[in-house]
PDB file of C-alpha atoms and ligand atoms in Angstrom:
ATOM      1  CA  UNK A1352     -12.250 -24.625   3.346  1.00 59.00           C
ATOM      2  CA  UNK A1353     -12.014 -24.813  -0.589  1.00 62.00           C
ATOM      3  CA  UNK A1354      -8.343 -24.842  -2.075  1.00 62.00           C
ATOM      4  CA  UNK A1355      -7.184 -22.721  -5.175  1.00 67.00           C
ATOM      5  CA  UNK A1356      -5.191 -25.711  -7.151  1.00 52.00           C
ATOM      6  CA  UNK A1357      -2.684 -24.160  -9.077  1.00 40.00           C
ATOM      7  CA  UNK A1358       0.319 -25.128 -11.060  1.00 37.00           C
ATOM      8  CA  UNK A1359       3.020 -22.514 -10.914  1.00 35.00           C
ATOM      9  CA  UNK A1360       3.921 -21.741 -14.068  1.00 36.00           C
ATOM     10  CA  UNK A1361       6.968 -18.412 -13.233  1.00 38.00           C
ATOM     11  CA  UNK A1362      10.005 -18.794 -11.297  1.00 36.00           C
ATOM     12  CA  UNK A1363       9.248 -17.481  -8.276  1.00 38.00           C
ATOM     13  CA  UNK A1364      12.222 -15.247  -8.104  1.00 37.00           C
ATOM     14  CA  UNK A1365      11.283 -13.430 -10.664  1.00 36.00           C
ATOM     15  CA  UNK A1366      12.739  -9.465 -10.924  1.00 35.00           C
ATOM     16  CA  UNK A1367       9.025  -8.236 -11.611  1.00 38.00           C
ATOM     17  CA  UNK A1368       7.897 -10.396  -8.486  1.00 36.00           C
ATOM     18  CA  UNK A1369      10.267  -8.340  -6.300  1.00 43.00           C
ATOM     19  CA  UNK A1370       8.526  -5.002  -7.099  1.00 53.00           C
ATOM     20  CA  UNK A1371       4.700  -5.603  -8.209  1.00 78.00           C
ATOM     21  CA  UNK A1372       2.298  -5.173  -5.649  1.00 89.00           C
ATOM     22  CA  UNK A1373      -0.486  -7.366  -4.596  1.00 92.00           C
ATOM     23  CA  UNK A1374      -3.532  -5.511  -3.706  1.00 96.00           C
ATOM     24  CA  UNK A1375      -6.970  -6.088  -2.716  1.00 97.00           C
ATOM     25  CA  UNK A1376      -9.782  -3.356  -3.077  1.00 97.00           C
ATOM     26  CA  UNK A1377     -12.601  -3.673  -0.785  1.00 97.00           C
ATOM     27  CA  UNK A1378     -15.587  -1.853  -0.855  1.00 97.00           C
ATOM     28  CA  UNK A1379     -19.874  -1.480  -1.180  1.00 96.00           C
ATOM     29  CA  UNK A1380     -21.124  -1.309  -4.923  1.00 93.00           C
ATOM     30  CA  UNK A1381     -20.824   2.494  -5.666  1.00 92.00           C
ATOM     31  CA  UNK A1382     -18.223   2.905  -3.692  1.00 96.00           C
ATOM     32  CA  UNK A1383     -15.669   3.806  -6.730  1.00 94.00           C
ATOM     33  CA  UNK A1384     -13.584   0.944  -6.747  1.00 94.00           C
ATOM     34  CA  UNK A1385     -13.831   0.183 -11.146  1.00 92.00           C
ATOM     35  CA  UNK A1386     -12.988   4.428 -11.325  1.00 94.00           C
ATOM     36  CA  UNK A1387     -10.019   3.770  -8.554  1.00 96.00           C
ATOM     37  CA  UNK A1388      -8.954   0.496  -9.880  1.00 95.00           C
ATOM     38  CA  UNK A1389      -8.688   1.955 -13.140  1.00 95.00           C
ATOM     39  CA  UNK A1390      -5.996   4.585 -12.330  1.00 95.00           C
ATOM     40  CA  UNK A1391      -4.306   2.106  -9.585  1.00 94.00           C
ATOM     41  CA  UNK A1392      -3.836  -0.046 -12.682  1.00 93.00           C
ATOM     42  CA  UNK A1393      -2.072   2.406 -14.668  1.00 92.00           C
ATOM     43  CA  UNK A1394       0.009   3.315 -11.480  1.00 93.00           C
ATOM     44  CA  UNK A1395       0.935   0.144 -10.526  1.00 91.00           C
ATOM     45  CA  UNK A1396       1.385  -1.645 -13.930  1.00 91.00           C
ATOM     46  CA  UNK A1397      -0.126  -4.658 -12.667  1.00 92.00           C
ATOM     47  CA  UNK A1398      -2.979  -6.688 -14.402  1.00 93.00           C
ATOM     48  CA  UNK A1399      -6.375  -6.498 -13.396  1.00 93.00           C
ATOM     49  CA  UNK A1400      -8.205  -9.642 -11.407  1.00 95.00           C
ATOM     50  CA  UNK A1401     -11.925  -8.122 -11.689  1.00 95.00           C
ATOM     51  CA  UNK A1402     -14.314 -10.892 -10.447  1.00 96.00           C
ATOM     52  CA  UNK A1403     -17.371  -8.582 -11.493  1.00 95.00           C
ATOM     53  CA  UNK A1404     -15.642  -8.490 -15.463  1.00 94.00           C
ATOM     54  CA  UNK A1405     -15.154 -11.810 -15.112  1.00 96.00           C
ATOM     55  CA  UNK A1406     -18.771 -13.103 -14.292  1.00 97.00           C
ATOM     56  CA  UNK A1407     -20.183 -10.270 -16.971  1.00 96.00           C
ATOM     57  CA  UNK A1408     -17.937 -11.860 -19.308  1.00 96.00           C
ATOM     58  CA  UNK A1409     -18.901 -15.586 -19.262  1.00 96.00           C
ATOM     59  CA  UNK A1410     -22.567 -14.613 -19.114  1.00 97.00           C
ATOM     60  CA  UNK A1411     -22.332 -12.797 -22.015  1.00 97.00           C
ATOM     61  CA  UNK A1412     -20.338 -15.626 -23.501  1.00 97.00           C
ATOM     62  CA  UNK A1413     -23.524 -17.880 -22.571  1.00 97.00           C
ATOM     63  CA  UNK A1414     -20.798 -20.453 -21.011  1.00 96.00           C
ATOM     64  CA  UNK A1415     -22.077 -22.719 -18.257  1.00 95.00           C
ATOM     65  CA  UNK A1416     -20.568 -20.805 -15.159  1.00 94.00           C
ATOM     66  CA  UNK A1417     -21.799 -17.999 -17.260  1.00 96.00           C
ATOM     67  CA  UNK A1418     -25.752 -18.698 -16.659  1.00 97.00           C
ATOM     68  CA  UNK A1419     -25.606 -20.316 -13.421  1.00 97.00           C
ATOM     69  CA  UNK A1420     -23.893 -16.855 -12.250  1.00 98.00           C
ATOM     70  CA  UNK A1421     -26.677 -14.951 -13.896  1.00 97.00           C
ATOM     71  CA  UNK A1422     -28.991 -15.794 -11.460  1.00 97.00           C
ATOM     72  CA  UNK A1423     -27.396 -15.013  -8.511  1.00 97.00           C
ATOM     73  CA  UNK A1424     -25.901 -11.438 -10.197  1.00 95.00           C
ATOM     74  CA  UNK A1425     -29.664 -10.481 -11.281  1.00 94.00           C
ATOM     75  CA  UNK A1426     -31.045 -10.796  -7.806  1.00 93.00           C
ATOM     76  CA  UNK A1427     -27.833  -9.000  -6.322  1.00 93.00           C
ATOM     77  CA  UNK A1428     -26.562 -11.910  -4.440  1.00 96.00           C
ATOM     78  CA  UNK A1429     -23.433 -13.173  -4.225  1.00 97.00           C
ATOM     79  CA  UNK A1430     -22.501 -16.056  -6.552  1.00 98.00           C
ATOM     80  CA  UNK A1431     -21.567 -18.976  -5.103  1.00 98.00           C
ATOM     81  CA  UNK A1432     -17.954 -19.789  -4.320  1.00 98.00           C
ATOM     82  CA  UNK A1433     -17.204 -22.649  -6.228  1.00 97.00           C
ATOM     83  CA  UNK A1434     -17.902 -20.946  -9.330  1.00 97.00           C
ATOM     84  CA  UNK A1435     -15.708 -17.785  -7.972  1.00 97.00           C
ATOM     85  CA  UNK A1436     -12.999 -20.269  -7.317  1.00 96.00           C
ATOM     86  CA  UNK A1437     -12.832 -21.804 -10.785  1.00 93.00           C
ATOM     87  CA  UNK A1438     -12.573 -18.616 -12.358  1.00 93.00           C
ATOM     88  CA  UNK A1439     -10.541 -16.985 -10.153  1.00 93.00           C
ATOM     89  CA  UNK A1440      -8.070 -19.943  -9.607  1.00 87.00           C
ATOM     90  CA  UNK A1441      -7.738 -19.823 -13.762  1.00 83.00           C
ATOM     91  CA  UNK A1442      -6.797 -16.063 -14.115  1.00 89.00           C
ATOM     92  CA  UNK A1443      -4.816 -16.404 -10.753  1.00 87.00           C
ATOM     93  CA  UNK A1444      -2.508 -19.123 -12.895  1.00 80.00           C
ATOM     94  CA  UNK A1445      -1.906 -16.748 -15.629  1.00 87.00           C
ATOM     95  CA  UNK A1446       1.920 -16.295 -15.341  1.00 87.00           C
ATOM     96  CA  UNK A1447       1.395 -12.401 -15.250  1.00 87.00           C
ATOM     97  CA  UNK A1448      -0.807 -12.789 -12.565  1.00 87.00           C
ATOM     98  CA  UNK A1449       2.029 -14.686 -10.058  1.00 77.00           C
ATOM     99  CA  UNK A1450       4.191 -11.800 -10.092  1.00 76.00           C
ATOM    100  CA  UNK A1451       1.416  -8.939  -8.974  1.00 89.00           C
ATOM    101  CA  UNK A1452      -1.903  -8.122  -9.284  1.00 93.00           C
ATOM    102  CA  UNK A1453      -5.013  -5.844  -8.423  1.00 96.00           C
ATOM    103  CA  UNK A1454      -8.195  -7.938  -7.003  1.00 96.00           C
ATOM    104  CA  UNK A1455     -11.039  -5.975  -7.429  1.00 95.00           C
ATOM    105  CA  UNK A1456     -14.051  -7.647  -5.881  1.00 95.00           C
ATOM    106  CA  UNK A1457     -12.340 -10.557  -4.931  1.00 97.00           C
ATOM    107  CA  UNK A1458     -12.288 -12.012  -2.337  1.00 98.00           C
ATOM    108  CA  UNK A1459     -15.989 -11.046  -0.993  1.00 98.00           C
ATOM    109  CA  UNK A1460     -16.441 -14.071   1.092  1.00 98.00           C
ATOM    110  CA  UNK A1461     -14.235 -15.335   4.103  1.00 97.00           C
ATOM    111  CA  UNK A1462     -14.232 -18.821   2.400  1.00 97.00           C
ATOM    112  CA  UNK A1463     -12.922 -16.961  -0.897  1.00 98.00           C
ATOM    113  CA  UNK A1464     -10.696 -14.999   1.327  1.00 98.00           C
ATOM    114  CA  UNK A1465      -9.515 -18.640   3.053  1.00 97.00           C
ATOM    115  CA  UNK A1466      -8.751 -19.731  -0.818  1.00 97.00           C
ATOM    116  CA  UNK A1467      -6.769 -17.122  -1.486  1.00 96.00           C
ATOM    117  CA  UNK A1468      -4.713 -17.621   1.607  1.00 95.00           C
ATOM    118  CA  UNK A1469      -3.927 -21.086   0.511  1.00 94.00           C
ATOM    119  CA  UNK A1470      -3.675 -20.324  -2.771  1.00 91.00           C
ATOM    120  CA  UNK A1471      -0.527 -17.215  -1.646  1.00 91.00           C
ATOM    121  CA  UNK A1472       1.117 -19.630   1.094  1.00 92.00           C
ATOM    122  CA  UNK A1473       1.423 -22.448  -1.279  1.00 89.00           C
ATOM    123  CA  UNK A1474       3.319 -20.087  -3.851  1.00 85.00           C
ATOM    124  CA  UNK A1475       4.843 -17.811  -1.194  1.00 86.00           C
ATOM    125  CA  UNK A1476       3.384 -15.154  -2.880  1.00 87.00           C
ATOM    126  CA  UNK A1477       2.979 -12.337  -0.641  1.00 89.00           C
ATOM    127  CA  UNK A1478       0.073  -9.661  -0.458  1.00 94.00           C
ATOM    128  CA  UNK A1479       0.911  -6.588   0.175  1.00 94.00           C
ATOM    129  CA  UNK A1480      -1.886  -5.045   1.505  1.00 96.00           C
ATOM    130  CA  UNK A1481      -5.803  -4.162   1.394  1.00 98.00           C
ATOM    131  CA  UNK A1482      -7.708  -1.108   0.866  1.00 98.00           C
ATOM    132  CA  UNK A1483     -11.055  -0.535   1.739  1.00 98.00           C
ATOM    133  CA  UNK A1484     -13.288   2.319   0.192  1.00 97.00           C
ATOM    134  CA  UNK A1485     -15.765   3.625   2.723  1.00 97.00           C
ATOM    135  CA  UNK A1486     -18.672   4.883   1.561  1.00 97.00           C
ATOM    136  CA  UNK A1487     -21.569   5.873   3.919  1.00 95.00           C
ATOM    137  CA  UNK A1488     -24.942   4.485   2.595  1.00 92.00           C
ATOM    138  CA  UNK A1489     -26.851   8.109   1.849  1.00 91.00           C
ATOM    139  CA  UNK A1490     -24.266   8.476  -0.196  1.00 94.00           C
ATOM    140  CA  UNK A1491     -24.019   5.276  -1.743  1.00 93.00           C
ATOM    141  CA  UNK A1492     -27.675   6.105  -2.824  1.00 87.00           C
ATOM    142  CA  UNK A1493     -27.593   9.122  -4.306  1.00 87.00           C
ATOM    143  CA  UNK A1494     -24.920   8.009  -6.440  1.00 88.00           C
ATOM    144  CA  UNK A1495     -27.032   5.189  -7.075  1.00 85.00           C
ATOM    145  CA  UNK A1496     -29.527   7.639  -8.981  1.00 81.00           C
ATOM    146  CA  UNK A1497     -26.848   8.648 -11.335  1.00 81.00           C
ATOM    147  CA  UNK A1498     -26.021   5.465 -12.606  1.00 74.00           C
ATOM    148  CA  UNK A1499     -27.340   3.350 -15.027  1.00 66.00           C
ATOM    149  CA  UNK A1500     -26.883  -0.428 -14.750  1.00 68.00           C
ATOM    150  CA  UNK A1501     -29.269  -2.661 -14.160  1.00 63.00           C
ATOM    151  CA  UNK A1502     -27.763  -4.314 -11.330  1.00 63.00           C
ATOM    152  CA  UNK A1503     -28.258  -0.767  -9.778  1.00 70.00           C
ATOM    153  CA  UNK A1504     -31.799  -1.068  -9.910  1.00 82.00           C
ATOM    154  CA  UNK A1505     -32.950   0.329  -6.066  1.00 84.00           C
ATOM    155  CA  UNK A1506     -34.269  -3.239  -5.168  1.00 88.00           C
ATOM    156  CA  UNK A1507     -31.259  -4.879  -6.561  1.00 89.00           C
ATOM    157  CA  UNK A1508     -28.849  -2.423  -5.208  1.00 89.00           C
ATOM    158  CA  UNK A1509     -30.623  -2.770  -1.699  1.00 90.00           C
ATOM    159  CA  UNK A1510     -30.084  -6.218  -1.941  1.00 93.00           C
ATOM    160  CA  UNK A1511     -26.254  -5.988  -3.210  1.00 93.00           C
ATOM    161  CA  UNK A1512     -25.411  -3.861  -0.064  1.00 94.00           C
ATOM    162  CA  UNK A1513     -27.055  -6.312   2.157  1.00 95.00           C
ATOM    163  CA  UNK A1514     -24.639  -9.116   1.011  1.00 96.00           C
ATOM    164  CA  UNK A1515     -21.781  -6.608   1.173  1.00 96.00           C
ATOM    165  CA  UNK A1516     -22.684  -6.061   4.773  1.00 97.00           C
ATOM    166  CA  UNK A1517     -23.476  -9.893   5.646  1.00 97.00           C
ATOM    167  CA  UNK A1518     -20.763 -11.532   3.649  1.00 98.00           C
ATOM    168  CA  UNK A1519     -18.039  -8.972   2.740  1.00 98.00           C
ATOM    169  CA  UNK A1520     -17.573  -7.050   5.247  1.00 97.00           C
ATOM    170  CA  UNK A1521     -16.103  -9.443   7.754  1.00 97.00           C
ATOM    171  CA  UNK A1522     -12.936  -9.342   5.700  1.00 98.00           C
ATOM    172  CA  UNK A1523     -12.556  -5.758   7.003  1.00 98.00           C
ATOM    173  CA  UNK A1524     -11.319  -7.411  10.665  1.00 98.00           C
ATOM    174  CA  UNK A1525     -10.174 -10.226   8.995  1.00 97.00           C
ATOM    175  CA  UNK A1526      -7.083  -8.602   7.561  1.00 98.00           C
ATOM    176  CA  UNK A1527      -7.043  -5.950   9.888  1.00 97.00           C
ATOM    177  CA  UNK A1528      -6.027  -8.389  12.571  1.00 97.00           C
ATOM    178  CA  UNK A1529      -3.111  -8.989  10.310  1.00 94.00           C
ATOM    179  CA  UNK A1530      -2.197  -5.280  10.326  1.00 94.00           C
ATOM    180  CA  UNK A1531      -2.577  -5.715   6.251  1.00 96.00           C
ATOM    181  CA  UNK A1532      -5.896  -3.330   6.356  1.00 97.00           C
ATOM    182  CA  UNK A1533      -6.137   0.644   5.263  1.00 97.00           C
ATOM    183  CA  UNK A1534      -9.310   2.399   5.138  1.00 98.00           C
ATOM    184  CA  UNK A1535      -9.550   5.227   3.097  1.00 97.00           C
ATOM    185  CA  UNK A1536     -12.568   7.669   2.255  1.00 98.00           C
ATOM    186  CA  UNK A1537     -14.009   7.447  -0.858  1.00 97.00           C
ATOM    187  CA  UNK A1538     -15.894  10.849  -0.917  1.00 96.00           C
ATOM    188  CA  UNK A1539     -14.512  13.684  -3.308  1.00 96.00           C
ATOM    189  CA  UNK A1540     -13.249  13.730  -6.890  1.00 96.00           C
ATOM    190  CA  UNK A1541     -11.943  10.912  -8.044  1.00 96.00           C
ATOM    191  CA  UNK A1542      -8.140  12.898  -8.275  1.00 97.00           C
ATOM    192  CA  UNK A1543      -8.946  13.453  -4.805  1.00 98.00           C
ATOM    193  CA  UNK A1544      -9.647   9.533  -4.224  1.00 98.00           C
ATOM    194  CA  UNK A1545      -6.823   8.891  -5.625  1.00 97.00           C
ATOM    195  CA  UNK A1546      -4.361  10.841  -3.746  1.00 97.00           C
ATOM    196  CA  UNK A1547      -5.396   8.969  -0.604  1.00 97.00           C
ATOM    197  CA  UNK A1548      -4.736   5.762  -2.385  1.00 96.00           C
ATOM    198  CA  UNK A1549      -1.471   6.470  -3.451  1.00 95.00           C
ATOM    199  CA  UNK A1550      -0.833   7.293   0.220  1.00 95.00           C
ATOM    200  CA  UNK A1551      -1.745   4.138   1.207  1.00 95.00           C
ATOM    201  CA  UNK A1552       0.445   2.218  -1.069  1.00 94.00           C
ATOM    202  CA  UNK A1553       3.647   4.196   0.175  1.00 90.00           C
ATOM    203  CA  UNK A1554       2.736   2.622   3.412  1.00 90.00           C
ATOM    204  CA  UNK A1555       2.044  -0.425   2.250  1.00 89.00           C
ATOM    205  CA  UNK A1556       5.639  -0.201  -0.120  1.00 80.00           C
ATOM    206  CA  UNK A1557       7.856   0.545   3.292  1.00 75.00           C
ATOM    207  CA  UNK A1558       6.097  -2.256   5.481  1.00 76.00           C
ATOM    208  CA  UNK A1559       7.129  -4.596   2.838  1.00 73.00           C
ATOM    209  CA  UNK A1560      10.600  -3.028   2.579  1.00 70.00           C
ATOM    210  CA  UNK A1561      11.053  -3.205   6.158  1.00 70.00           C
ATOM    211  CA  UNK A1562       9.924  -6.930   6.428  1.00 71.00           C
ATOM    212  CA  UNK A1563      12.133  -7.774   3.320  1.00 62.00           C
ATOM    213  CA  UNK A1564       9.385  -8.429   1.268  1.00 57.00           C
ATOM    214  CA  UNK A1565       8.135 -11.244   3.552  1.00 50.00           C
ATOM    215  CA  UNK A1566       4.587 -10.116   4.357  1.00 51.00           C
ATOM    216  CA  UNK A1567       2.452 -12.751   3.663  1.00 48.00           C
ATOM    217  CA  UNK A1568      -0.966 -13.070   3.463  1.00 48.00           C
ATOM    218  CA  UNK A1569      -1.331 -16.113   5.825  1.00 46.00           C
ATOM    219  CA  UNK A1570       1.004 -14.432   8.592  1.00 40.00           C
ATOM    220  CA  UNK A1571      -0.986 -14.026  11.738  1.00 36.00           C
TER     221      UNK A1571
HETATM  222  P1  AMP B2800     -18.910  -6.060  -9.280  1.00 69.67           P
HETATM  223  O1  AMP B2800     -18.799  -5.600 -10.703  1.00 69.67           O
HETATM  224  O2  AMP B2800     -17.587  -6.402  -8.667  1.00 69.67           O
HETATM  225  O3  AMP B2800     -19.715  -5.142  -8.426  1.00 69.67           O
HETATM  226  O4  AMP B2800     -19.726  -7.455  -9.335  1.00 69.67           O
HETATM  227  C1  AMP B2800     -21.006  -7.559  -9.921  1.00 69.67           C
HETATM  228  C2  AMP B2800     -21.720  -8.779  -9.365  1.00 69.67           C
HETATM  229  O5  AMP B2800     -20.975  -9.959  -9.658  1.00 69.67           O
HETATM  230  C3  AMP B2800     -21.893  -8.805  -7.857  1.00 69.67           C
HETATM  231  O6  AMP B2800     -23.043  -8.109  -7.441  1.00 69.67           O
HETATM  232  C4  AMP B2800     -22.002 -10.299  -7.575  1.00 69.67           C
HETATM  233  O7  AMP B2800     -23.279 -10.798  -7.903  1.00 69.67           O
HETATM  234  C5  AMP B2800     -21.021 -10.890  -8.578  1.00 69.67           C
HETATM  235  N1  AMP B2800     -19.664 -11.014  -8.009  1.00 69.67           N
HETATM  236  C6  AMP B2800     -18.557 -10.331  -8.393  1.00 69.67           C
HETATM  237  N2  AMP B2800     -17.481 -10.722  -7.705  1.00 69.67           N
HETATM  238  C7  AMP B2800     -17.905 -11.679  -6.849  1.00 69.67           C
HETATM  239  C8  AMP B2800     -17.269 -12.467  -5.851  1.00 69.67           C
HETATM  240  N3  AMP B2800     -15.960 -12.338  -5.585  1.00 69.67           N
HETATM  241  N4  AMP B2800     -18.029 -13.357  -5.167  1.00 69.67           N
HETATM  242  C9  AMP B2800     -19.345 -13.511  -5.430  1.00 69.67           C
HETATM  243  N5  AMP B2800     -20.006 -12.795  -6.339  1.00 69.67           N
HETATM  244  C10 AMP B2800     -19.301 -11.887  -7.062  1.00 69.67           C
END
């Protein structure tokens, strides 16, 4: 199992600490999570941990991580954990990071998701809870046709899904043995979305409340 190293750089009693929420969105490409993570960002006043941004970034910064990424992003495979890790273990440093956050694509692997484990219990930094967007596939692919990227081009898209289904998924009953899961439907308007979201993060607010803020992300 790879370890996040990471150098805390906050107290971690900070006040913000005590009422920013750690949450990860789960879902298939398409599902809505950039439109949902948008307004959870604005409701939450958290930063954004966006491993998709991320990768887009360095490749269009040409760095090294950036065009080794590339490859695996333009055949809609996943890219390989080490180079998740780095980044992620960087942003994950960032002092507004350690006191809440949104992870948005992240983690998509059960070896990222083992990282990020480590990375929480060695901070006792608690997360407070996942959400997954379900999308059925016909509609996954009709939304498809409305979009223009070219990551969502049908062979590419086919190919994304497949590693969401092969790699990602797994997390689902991963957490959910942890009682840290919510599943939520992500068909209607976006307001509509939404709603069910914010629902979600009551319950997710009172479970911490009622543990006194101990739920952790390596409790069993
Ligand atoms: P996204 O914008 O989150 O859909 O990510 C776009 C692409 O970046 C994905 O199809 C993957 O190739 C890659 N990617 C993003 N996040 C991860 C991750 N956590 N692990 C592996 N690959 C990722």
């Amino acid at each position: 199992m790879e370890r996040l190293a990471c150098v805390v750089t906050q107290p971690r009693s900070s006040p913000r600490a005590e009422v920013a929420m750690r949450i990860i969105l789960i879902g298939p490409p398409g599902a809505g999570k950039g439109t949902q993570s948008q307004r959870l960002l604005r409701h939450l006043g958290v930063p954004h941990l966006s491993t998709g941004e991320m990768l887009r970034e360095a490749v269009r910064g040409r760095t090294d991580e950036g065009k080794e990424a590339q490859k695996f992003m333009t055949q809609g495979a996943l890219v390989p954990d080490p180079i998740i890790l780095k980044l992620v273990e960087r942003r994950l440093q960032d002092p507004d990071c350690l006191s809440g956050c949104l992870l948005d694509g992240f983690p998509r692997t059960l070896g990222q998701a083992q990282a990020l484990d480590g990375f929480l219990q060695d901070h006792a930094i608690p997360l407070h809870g996942v959400i997954e967007l379900r999308v059925d596939d016909g509609e996954l692919m009709h939304r498809l046709i409305s979009r223009r990227r070219q990551d969502d081009q049908p062979d590419i898209f086919r190919q994304r899904l497949n590693s969401y289904y092969q790699q990602t998924q797994p997390l689902l009953e991963y957490y959910n043995r942890r009682g840290l899961l919510e599943t939520i439907d992500g068909i209607g308007a976006t307001e509509e979305v939404f709603e069910r979201v914010k629902k979600v993060l009551n319950s997710f607010s009172i479970r911490d409340q009622s543990s006194g803020g101990h739920q952790s992300a390596g409790a069993t």
